mmCIF file of C-alpha atoms in Angstrom:
data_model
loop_
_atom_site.group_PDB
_atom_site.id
_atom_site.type_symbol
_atom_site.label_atom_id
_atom_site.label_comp_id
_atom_site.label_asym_id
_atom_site.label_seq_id
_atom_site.Cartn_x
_atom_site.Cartn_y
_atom_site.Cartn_z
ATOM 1 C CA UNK A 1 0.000 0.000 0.000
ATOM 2 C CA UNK A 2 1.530 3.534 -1.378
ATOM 3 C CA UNK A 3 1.649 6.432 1.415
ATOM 4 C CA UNK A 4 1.027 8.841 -0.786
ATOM 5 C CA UNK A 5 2.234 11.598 -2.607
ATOM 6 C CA UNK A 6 4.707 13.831 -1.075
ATOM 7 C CA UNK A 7 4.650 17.578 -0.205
ATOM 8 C CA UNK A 8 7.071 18.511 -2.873
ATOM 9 C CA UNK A 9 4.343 16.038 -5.973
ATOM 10 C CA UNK A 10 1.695 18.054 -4.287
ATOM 11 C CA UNK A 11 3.377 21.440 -5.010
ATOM 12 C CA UNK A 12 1.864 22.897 -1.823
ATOM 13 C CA UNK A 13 3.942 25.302 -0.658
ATOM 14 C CA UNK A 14 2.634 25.522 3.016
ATOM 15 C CA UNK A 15 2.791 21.874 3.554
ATOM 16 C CA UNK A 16 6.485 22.383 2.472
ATOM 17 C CA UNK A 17 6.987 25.027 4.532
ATOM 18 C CA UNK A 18 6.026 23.124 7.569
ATOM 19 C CA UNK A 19 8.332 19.885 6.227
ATOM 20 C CA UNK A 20 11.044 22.246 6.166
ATOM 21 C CA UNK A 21 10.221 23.881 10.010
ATOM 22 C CA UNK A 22 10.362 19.990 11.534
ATOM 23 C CA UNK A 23 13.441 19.256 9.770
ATOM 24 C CA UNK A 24 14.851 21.906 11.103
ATOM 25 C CA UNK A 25 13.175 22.193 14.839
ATOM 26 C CA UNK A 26 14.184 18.284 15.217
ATOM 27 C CA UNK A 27 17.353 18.516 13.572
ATOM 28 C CA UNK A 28 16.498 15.512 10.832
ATOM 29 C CA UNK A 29 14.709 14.430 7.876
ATOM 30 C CA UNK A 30 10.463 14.895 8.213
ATOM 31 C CA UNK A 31 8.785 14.530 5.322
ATOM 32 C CA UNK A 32 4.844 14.750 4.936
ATOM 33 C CA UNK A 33 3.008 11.877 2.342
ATOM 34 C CA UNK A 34 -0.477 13.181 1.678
ATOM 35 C CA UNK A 35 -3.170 10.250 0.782
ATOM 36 C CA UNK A 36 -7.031 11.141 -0.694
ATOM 37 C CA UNK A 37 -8.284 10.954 2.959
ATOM 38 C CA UNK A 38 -5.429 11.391 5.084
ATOM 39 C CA UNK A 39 -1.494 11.285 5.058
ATOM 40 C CA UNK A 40 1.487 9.915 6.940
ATOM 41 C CA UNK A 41 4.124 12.412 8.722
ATOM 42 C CA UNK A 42 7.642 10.396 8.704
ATOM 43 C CA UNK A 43 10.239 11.722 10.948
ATOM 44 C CA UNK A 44 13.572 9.564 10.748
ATOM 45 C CA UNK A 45 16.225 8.447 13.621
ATOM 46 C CA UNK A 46 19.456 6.843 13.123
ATOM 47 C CA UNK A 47 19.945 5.529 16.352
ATOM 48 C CA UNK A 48 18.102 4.683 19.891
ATOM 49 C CA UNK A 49 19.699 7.841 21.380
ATOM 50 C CA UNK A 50 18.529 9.578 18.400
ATOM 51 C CA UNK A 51 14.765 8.425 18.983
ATOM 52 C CA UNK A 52 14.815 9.363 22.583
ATOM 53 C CA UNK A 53 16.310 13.009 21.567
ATOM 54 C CA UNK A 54 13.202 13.563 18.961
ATOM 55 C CA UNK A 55 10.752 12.053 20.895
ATOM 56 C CA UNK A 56 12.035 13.945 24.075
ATOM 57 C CA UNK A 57 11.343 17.543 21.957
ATOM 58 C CA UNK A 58 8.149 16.164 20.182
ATOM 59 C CA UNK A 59 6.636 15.323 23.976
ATOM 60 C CA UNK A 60 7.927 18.585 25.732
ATOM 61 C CA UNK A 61 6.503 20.492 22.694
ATOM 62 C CA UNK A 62 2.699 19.261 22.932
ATOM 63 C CA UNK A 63 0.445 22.422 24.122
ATOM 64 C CA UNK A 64 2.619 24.788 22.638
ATOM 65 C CA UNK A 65 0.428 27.480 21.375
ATOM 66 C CA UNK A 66 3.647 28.971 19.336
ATOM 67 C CA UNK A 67 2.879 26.077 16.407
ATOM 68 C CA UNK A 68 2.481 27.434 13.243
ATOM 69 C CA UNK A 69 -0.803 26.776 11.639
ATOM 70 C CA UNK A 70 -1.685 25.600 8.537
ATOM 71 C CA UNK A 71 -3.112 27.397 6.438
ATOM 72 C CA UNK A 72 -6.243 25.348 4.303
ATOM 73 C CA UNK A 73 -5.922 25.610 0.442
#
């Protein structure tokens, strides 16, 4: 089963955007696959300390009202 099509097939440009922010917030690759009724965010680790670093921001970050929203199409 495909995940999709990703941000940059799409061509949406905020959808990028935000790929771009959590690359760079968690200091990896995050791409975003977009599906007809839904989609797939994929953040990568390369190692167990690596996991616990991205999970550890991804956790202390929930709440915060500074999140960029997305604007709808």
């Amino acid at each position: 089963k495909s995940m999709g099509r990703s941000v940059s097939e799409m061509g949406d440009p905020n959808l990028a955007a935000v790929e771009e922010e959590l690359s760079s917030k968690l200091q990896t690759k995050a791409s975003i696959r977009a599906g007809r009724r839904g989609g797939h965010i994929i953040i990568e680790f390369y190692s167990p300390t690596d996991l616990e670093r991205i999970l550890s921001l991804l956790l202390a970050s929930i709440g915060d009202q500074k999140a960029t929203p997305v604007p709808s199409a």
